[in-house]
Every structure is written in structure tokens, then in C-alpha cells.
Amino acid sequence: MSPTTLTDAPFSLVVDEQGVLKPATSTVERRLSQMKGMYHDAAAEDQLLAGDDPLVYEVFQYDMPEHVGELVVCTTLLYPGRVGDEFFMTKGHYHEQRDRAEVYYGLSGEGQLVVAYEGQHHTVAMGPKTVAYVPPHWAHRTVNTGDEPFVFLAVYHGDAGHDYGSIETEGFPQRVLDRDGSVAIVPQGEL
Ligand code: PAN
Ligand code: ZN
């Protein structure tokens, strides 16, 4: 349960060498089996699921009151890997409160931020020390395009909430693929 009163004292958190936020009050462990149908190559997905159901990413979060005036801090460790030719990625979401923006700060590894809104789309390359801005209203997802964990810190409004269903139904208009060792950003319609 989130606390119902606003925070009234400063505090600090630490991000360890691996990117784990300490302390974290909630964590997410996302395996491939929890992302069924999100990768374009269903046969490659089935093959991986028949194996060890890989861990795709983890989130370490310090929960805050669900209030617009508060800021939630979390880190994401997005592991390297591919489903067929498609790089490991997060599920992606809109914020439930659509007009809540977010800031990402790259800590290690390499990736892409993919955003989408009403048929428009953009990608933003991210690496260590990149500050990437997710504008209000845009669905957002990250993709690990490297061979080591892509780790970033996120800061977002306490009342933002996460709507996974809408973008899952719509689908992101761009996919990030490994084409002969190069990163290719491919429109969904051109697969
Ligand atoms: C991030 C994401 C995190 C995991 O902290 O929640 O990277 O991605 P999914 O939530 O799409 O599974 C964020 O954007 N928070 O709002
Ligand atoms: Zn978000």
C-alpha cells in the first residue's frame, strides 16, 4: 500500500554497481512468458519459452504517495538478448494520467527509447549519461541494443499510474531489430 500523506523529510537512495536501487520498496521481475505476443517472431518466442523462460528485465522502485506533487524514482535493468532478430525490450505503457511526463537517465549499456502517440513515433538513442525526456501523453518503451545490461534511472509523478493495455492493443509502430549486427528501426508495417 502506498502511504497517503505527502513526504515531509528528505532522503537519499543509492544505485549500486549493477544498477539496483537501494533501498527499493517494490520490484518487478519480467520474464518472457509475461510478455507473450509482444515480439514479432512467434516461433522464436515459443522456442525460448520451451527453454528457460529468460529474465528480460527487472525494476527496482522506491514507492511514493500517489500524488502529482511526489516523484517516484526507480531503476530498470534491461538484460541483453533477442527474440529472433528483435532486441529485448520492456512491455511499454502510457501513463494512466496521460499528461504526466517522465525523465530517464542512462547509467550503463546502450539502448533506444521508443515513444508513440496517435500514429506519430520517435526513437531516442540512450547510453550512459543520456537524459531522455518522455513527453506527456506518449507511450514509451525501452530496448537494449547492446551486449550488456542497459540500465537507466526513471523519475515520474507519484500519481502517473501505468496503462499497459492500450498500447498492447494498439502495438508500437516501430520495432528495433538486429539486422546483421546493426541496429535497425523498422516500421511495424514493413516487417
Ligand atoms: C519505467 C518502466 C520500466 C519498465 O520505470 O516502468 O522501465 O517498463 P514497463 O513498465 O513498460 O514494463 C517507467 O516508464 N515508469 O513510468
Ligand atoms: Zn513511464
mmCIF file of C-alpha atoms and ligand atoms in Angstrom:
data_model
loop_
_atom_site.group_PDB
_atom_site.id
_atom_site.type_symbol
_atom_site.label_atom_id
_atom_site.label_comp_id
_atom_site.label_asym_id
_atom_site.label_seq_id
_atom_site.Cartn_x
_atom_site.Cartn_y
_atom_site.Cartn_z
ATOM 1 C CA MET A 1 0.000 0.000 0.000
ATOM 2 C CA SER A 2 1.239 3.479 -0.785
ATOM 3 C CA PRO A 3 1.317 5.991 2.035
ATOM 4 C CA THR A 4 -1.487 8.564 1.855
ATOM 5 C CA THR A 5 0.325 11.602 3.244
ATOM 6 C CA LEU A 6 2.960 13.635 1.446
ATOM 7 C CA THR A 7 6.627 13.073 2.152
ATOM 8 C CA ASP A 8 7.868 15.602 4.708
ATOM 9 C CA ALA A 9 11.547 14.733 5.104
ATOM 10 C CA PRO A 10 14.449 14.453 2.670
ATOM 11 C CA PHE A 11 16.048 11.128 1.997
ATOM 12 C CA SER A 12 18.646 9.604 -0.244
ATOM 13 C CA LEU A 13 18.867 6.379 -2.169
ATOM 14 C CA VAL A 14 21.853 4.592 -3.658
ATOM 15 C CA VAL A 15 22.222 2.931 -7.051
ATOM 16 C CA ASP A 16 24.717 0.078 -6.724
ATOM 17 C CA GLU A 17 27.276 -1.056 -9.313
ATOM 18 C CA GLN A 18 24.727 -3.254 -11.076
ATOM 19 C CA GLY A 19 22.067 -0.527 -11.133
ATOM 20 C CA VAL A 20 19.983 -1.878 -8.258
ATOM 21 C CA LEU A 21 18.253 0.936 -6.324
ATOM 22 C CA LYS A 22 18.744 0.592 -2.580
ATOM 23 C CA PRO A 23 16.543 0.556 -0.705
ATOM 24 C CA ALA A 24 13.741 -0.452 -3.080
ATOM 25 C CA THR A 25 10.232 -0.894 -1.712
ATOM 26 C CA SER A 26 8.880 -2.748 -4.734
ATOM 27 C CA THR A 27 10.442 -4.768 -7.509
ATOM 28 C CA VAL A 28 9.293 -6.199 -10.831
ATOM 29 C CA GLU A 29 10.837 -9.269 -12.446
ATOM 30 C CA ARG A 30 9.638 -9.576 -16.051
ATOM 31 C CA ARG A 31 10.218 -12.868 -17.833
ATOM 32 C CA LEU A 32 9.479 -13.571 -21.479
ATOM 33 C CA SER A 33 6.393 -15.613 -20.509
ATOM 34 C CA GLN A 34 4.864 -12.408 -19.103
ATOM 35 C CA MET A 35 5.230 -10.660 -22.480
ATOM 36 C CA LYS A 36 3.506 -13.204 -24.698
ATOM 37 C CA GLY A 37 2.806 -11.962 -28.212
ATOM 38 C CA MET A 38 4.808 -8.747 -27.886
ATOM 39 C CA TYR A 39 7.726 -9.862 -30.073
ATOM 40 C CA HIS A 40 7.052 -10.184 -33.770
ATOM 41 C CA ASP A 41 8.613 -13.636 -34.244
ATOM 42 C CA ALA A 42 6.184 -16.023 -32.545
ATOM 43 C CA ALA A 43 8.225 -19.122 -33.437
ATOM 44 C CA ALA A 44 11.376 -17.645 -31.854
ATOM 45 C CA GLU A 45 9.344 -16.739 -28.787
ATOM 46 C CA ASP A 46 7.977 -20.298 -28.471
ATOM 47 C CA GLN A 47 11.469 -21.708 -28.788
ATOM 48 C CA LEU A 48 12.766 -19.543 -25.931
ATOM 49 C CA LEU A 49 9.719 -20.322 -23.794
ATOM 50 C CA ALA A 50 10.311 -24.034 -24.294
ATOM 51 C CA GLY A 51 13.756 -23.421 -22.795
ATOM 52 C CA ASP A 52 14.477 -21.420 -19.687
ATOM 53 C CA ASP A 53 11.924 -18.554 -19.992
ATOM 54 C CA PRO A 54 14.604 -15.815 -19.877
ATOM 55 C CA LEU A 55 14.533 -12.894 -17.485
ATOM 56 C CA VAL A 56 14.107 -9.851 -19.748
ATOM 57 C CA TYR A 57 14.196 -7.030 -17.214
ATOM 58 C CA GLU A 58 13.901 -6.026 -13.569
ATOM 59 C CA VAL A 59 12.671 -2.798 -11.975
ATOM 60 C CA PHE A 60 13.723 -1.567 -8.523
ATOM 61 C CA GLN A 61 11.475 1.183 -7.243
ATOM 62 C CA TYR A 62 11.124 3.389 -4.206
ATOM 63 C CA ASP A 63 7.341 3.809 -3.896
ATOM 64 C CA MET A 64 5.897 7.198 -3.088
ATOM 65 C CA PRO A 65 2.459 8.584 -2.256
ATOM 66 C CA GLU A 66 0.215 8.591 -5.334
ATOM 67 C CA HIS A 67 0.132 12.368 -5.603
ATOM 68 C CA VAL A 68 1.123 14.633 -8.508
ATOM 69 C CA GLY A 69 3.476 16.544 -6.216
ATOM 70 C CA GLU A 70 5.563 13.496 -5.420
ATOM 71 C CA LEU A 71 8.264 11.911 -7.605
ATOM 72 C CA VAL A 72 8.844 8.180 -7.906
ATOM 73 C CA VAL A 73 12.410 7.005 -8.544
ATOM 74 C CA CYS A 74 13.221 3.602 -9.995
ATOM 75 C CA THR A 75 15.911 1.826 -11.962
ATOM 76 C CA THR A 76 15.393 -0.638 -14.807
ATOM 77 C CA LEU A 77 17.916 -3.370 -15.619
ATOM 78 C CA LEU A 78 17.065 -4.465 -19.157
ATOM 79 C CA TYR A 79 19.128 -7.525 -19.998
ATOM 80 C CA PRO A 80 20.814 -8.196 -23.339
ATOM 81 C CA GLY A 81 19.136 -10.708 -25.607
ATOM 82 C CA ARG A 82 16.958 -11.196 -28.654
ATOM 83 C CA VAL A 83 13.762 -12.952 -29.571
ATOM 84 C CA GLY A 84 14.634 -13.920 -33.124
ATOM 85 C CA ASP A 85 16.049 -10.676 -34.537
ATOM 86 C CA GLU A 86 14.224 -8.404 -32.080
ATOM 87 C CA PHE A 87 16.179 -6.984 -29.170
ATOM 88 C CA PHE A 88 14.923 -7.496 -25.605
ATOM 89 C CA MET A 89 12.584 -4.652 -24.642
ATOM 90 C CA THR A 90 10.190 -3.531 -21.924
ATOM 91 C CA LYS A 91 6.423 -4.018 -22.290
ATOM 92 C CA GLY A 92 5.850 -0.279 -22.616
ATOM 93 C CA HIS A 93 2.927 1.763 -21.373
ATOM 94 C CA TYR A 94 1.048 5.027 -21.306
ATOM 95 C CA HIS A 95 0.696 6.730 -18.000
ATOM 96 C CA GLU A 96 -2.842 6.333 -16.672
ATOM 97 C CA GLN A 97 -2.817 10.065 -16.044
ATOM 98 C CA ARG A 98 -1.908 10.749 -19.667
ATOM 99 C CA ASP A 99 -0.380 14.197 -19.135
ATOM 100 C CA ARG A 100 2.375 13.021 -16.810
ATOM 101 C CA ALA A 101 5.888 13.271 -18.292
ATOM 102 C CA GLU A 102 8.933 11.259 -17.226
ATOM 103 C CA VAL A 103 12.728 11.614 -17.234
ATOM 104 C CA TYR A 104 15.111 8.732 -17.958
ATOM 105 C CA TYR A 105 18.815 8.883 -17.130
ATOM 106 C CA GLY A 106 21.152 6.330 -18.696
ATOM 107 C CA LEU A 107 23.523 4.607 -16.270
ATOM 108 C CA SER A 108 25.158 1.853 -18.318
ATOM 109 C CA GLY A 109 24.774 -0.090 -21.536
ATOM 110 C CA GLU A 110 23.140 1.037 -24.759
ATOM 111 C CA GLY A 111 19.545 1.250 -25.810
ATOM 112 C CA GLN A 112 16.724 3.052 -27.533
ATOM 113 C CA LEU A 113 13.744 4.831 -26.077
ATOM 114 C CA VAL A 114 10.729 4.314 -28.366
ATOM 115 C CA VAL A 115 7.740 6.628 -27.976
ATOM 116 C CA ALA A 116 4.379 6.678 -29.759
ATOM 117 C CA TYR A 117 1.310 8.897 -29.794
ATOM 118 C CA GLU A 118 -1.619 8.977 -32.212
ATOM 119 C CA GLY A 119 0.277 7.465 -35.141
ATOM 120 C CA GLN A 120 3.426 9.515 -34.554
ATOM 121 C CA HIS A 121 6.597 7.883 -33.296
ATOM 122 C CA HIS A 122 10.200 8.647 -32.378
ATOM 123 C CA THR A 123 13.248 6.816 -31.124
ATOM 124 C CA VAL A 124 15.962 8.298 -28.908
ATOM 125 C CA ALA A 125 19.353 6.611 -28.554
ATOM 126 C CA MET A 126 20.427 6.226 -24.943
ATOM 127 C CA GLY A 127 23.669 5.359 -23.213
ATOM 128 C CA PRO A 128 25.491 6.309 -20.028
ATOM 129 C CA LYS A 129 24.733 9.909 -19.008
ATOM 130 C CA THR A 130 21.950 10.405 -21.574
ATOM 131 C CA VAL A 131 18.985 12.302 -20.181
ATOM 132 C CA ALA A 132 15.908 11.338 -22.214
ATOM 133 C CA TYR A 133 12.578 13.090 -21.837
ATOM 134 C CA VAL A 134 9.289 11.253 -22.270
ATOM 135 C CA PRO A 135 6.702 13.922 -23.104
ATOM 136 C CA PRO A 136 3.239 13.922 -21.559
ATOM 137 C CA HIS A 137 0.750 11.657 -23.418
ATOM 138 C CA TRP A 138 3.306 9.476 -25.238
ATOM 139 C CA ALA A 139 3.504 5.711 -24.790
ATOM 140 C CA HIS A 140 7.079 4.659 -24.042
ATOM 141 C CA ARG A 141 9.231 1.553 -24.116
ATOM 142 C CA THR A 142 12.985 0.889 -23.963
ATOM 143 C CA VAL A 143 15.053 -1.587 -25.955
ATOM 144 C CA ASN A 144 18.505 -3.000 -25.147
ATOM 145 C CA THR A 145 20.582 -2.787 -28.339
ATOM 146 C CA GLY A 146 23.864 -3.854 -26.746
ATOM 147 C CA ASP A 147 25.549 -6.920 -25.293
ATOM 148 C CA GLU A 148 25.458 -5.860 -21.658
ATOM 149 C CA PRO A 149 22.578 -4.803 -19.395
ATOM 150 C CA PHE A 150 21.029 -1.475 -20.384
ATOM 151 C CA VAL A 151 20.447 0.274 -17.064
ATOM 152 C CA PHE A 152 18.620 3.547 -16.560
ATOM 153 C CA LEU A 153 17.015 5.538 -13.800
ATOM 154 C CA ALA A 154 13.493 6.930 -14.194
ATOM 155 C CA VAL A 155 11.699 9.734 -12.350
ATOM 156 C CA TYR A 156 7.938 10.211 -12.719
ATOM 157 C CA HIS A 157 4.962 11.757 -10.963
ATOM 158 C CA GLY A 158 3.578 9.882 -7.980
ATOM 159 C CA ASP A 159 0.060 9.708 -9.407
ATOM 160 C CA ALA A 160 1.054 8.822 -13.011
ATOM 161 C CA GLY A 161 -0.046 5.183 -12.922
ATOM 162 C CA HIS A 162 0.637 2.687 -15.714
ATOM 163 C CA ASP A 163 -1.736 1.714 -18.523
ATOM 164 C CA TYR A 164 -0.257 -1.322 -20.283
ATOM 165 C CA GLY A 165 -3.435 -2.468 -22.038
ATOM 166 C CA SER A 166 -3.942 0.401 -24.509
ATOM 167 C CA ILE A 167 -0.537 0.255 -26.183
ATOM 168 C CA GLU A 168 -0.583 -3.548 -26.086
ATOM 169 C CA THR A 169 -3.766 -3.426 -28.154
ATOM 170 C CA GLU A 170 -2.508 -0.692 -30.497
ATOM 171 C CA GLY A 171 1.058 -2.028 -30.752
ATOM 172 C CA PHE A 172 4.116 0.219 -31.006
ATOM 173 C CA PRO A 173 4.516 1.429 -34.623
ATOM 174 C CA GLN A 174 8.273 0.752 -34.665
ATOM 175 C CA ARG A 175 10.374 -2.269 -33.815
ATOM 176 C CA VAL A 176 14.083 -2.335 -33.009
ATOM 177 C CA LEU A 177 15.807 -5.227 -34.745
ATOM 178 C CA ASP A 178 19.277 -6.706 -35.064
ATOM 179 C CA ARG A 179 19.901 -6.777 -38.817
ATOM 180 C CA ASP A 180 23.260 -8.446 -39.453
ATOM 181 C CA GLY A 181 24.780 -6.924 -36.349
ATOM 182 C CA SER A 182 23.380 -3.417 -36.902
ATOM 183 C CA VAL A 183 20.530 -1.747 -35.081
ATOM 184 C CA ALA A 184 17.575 -1.271 -37.449
ATOM 185 C CA ILE A 185 14.470 0.693 -36.547
ATOM 186 C CA VAL A 186 11.735 -0.823 -38.662
ATOM 187 C CA PRO A 187 8.127 0.337 -39.060
ATOM 188 C CA GLN A 188 5.678 -2.380 -37.964
ATOM 189 C CA GLY A 189 4.132 -2.343 -41.450
ATOM 190 C CA GLU A 190 7.462 -3.226 -43.105
ATOM 191 C CA LEU A 191 8.207 -6.441 -41.231
HETATM 192 C C1 PAN B 1 9.746 2.863 -16.212
HETATM 193 C C2 PAN B 1 9.200 1.470 -16.637
HETATM 194 C C3 PAN B 1 10.226 0.350 -16.592
HETATM 195 C C4 PAN B 1 9.635 -0.998 -17.061
HETATM 196 O O1 PAN B 1 10.145 2.844 -14.895
HETATM 197 O O2 PAN B 1 8.103 1.161 -15.804
HETATM 198 O O3 PAN B 1 11.310 0.682 -17.430
HETATM 199 O O4 PAN B 1 8.867 -0.872 -18.229
HETATM 200 P P1 PAN B 1 7.333 -1.283 -18.243
HETATM 201 O O5 PAN B 1 6.674 -0.567 -17.086
HETATM 202 O O6 PAN B 1 6.824 -0.792 -19.551
HETATM 203 O O7 PAN B 1 7.229 -2.752 -18.057
HETATM 204 C C5 PAN B 1 8.627 3.850 -16.463
HETATM 205 O O8 PAN B 1 8.449 4.302 -17.562
HETATM 206 N N1 PAN B 1 7.843 4.158 -15.423
HETATM 207 O O9 PAN B 1 6.800 5.009 -15.564
HETATM 208 ZN ZN ZN B 2 6.513 5.517 -17.591
#
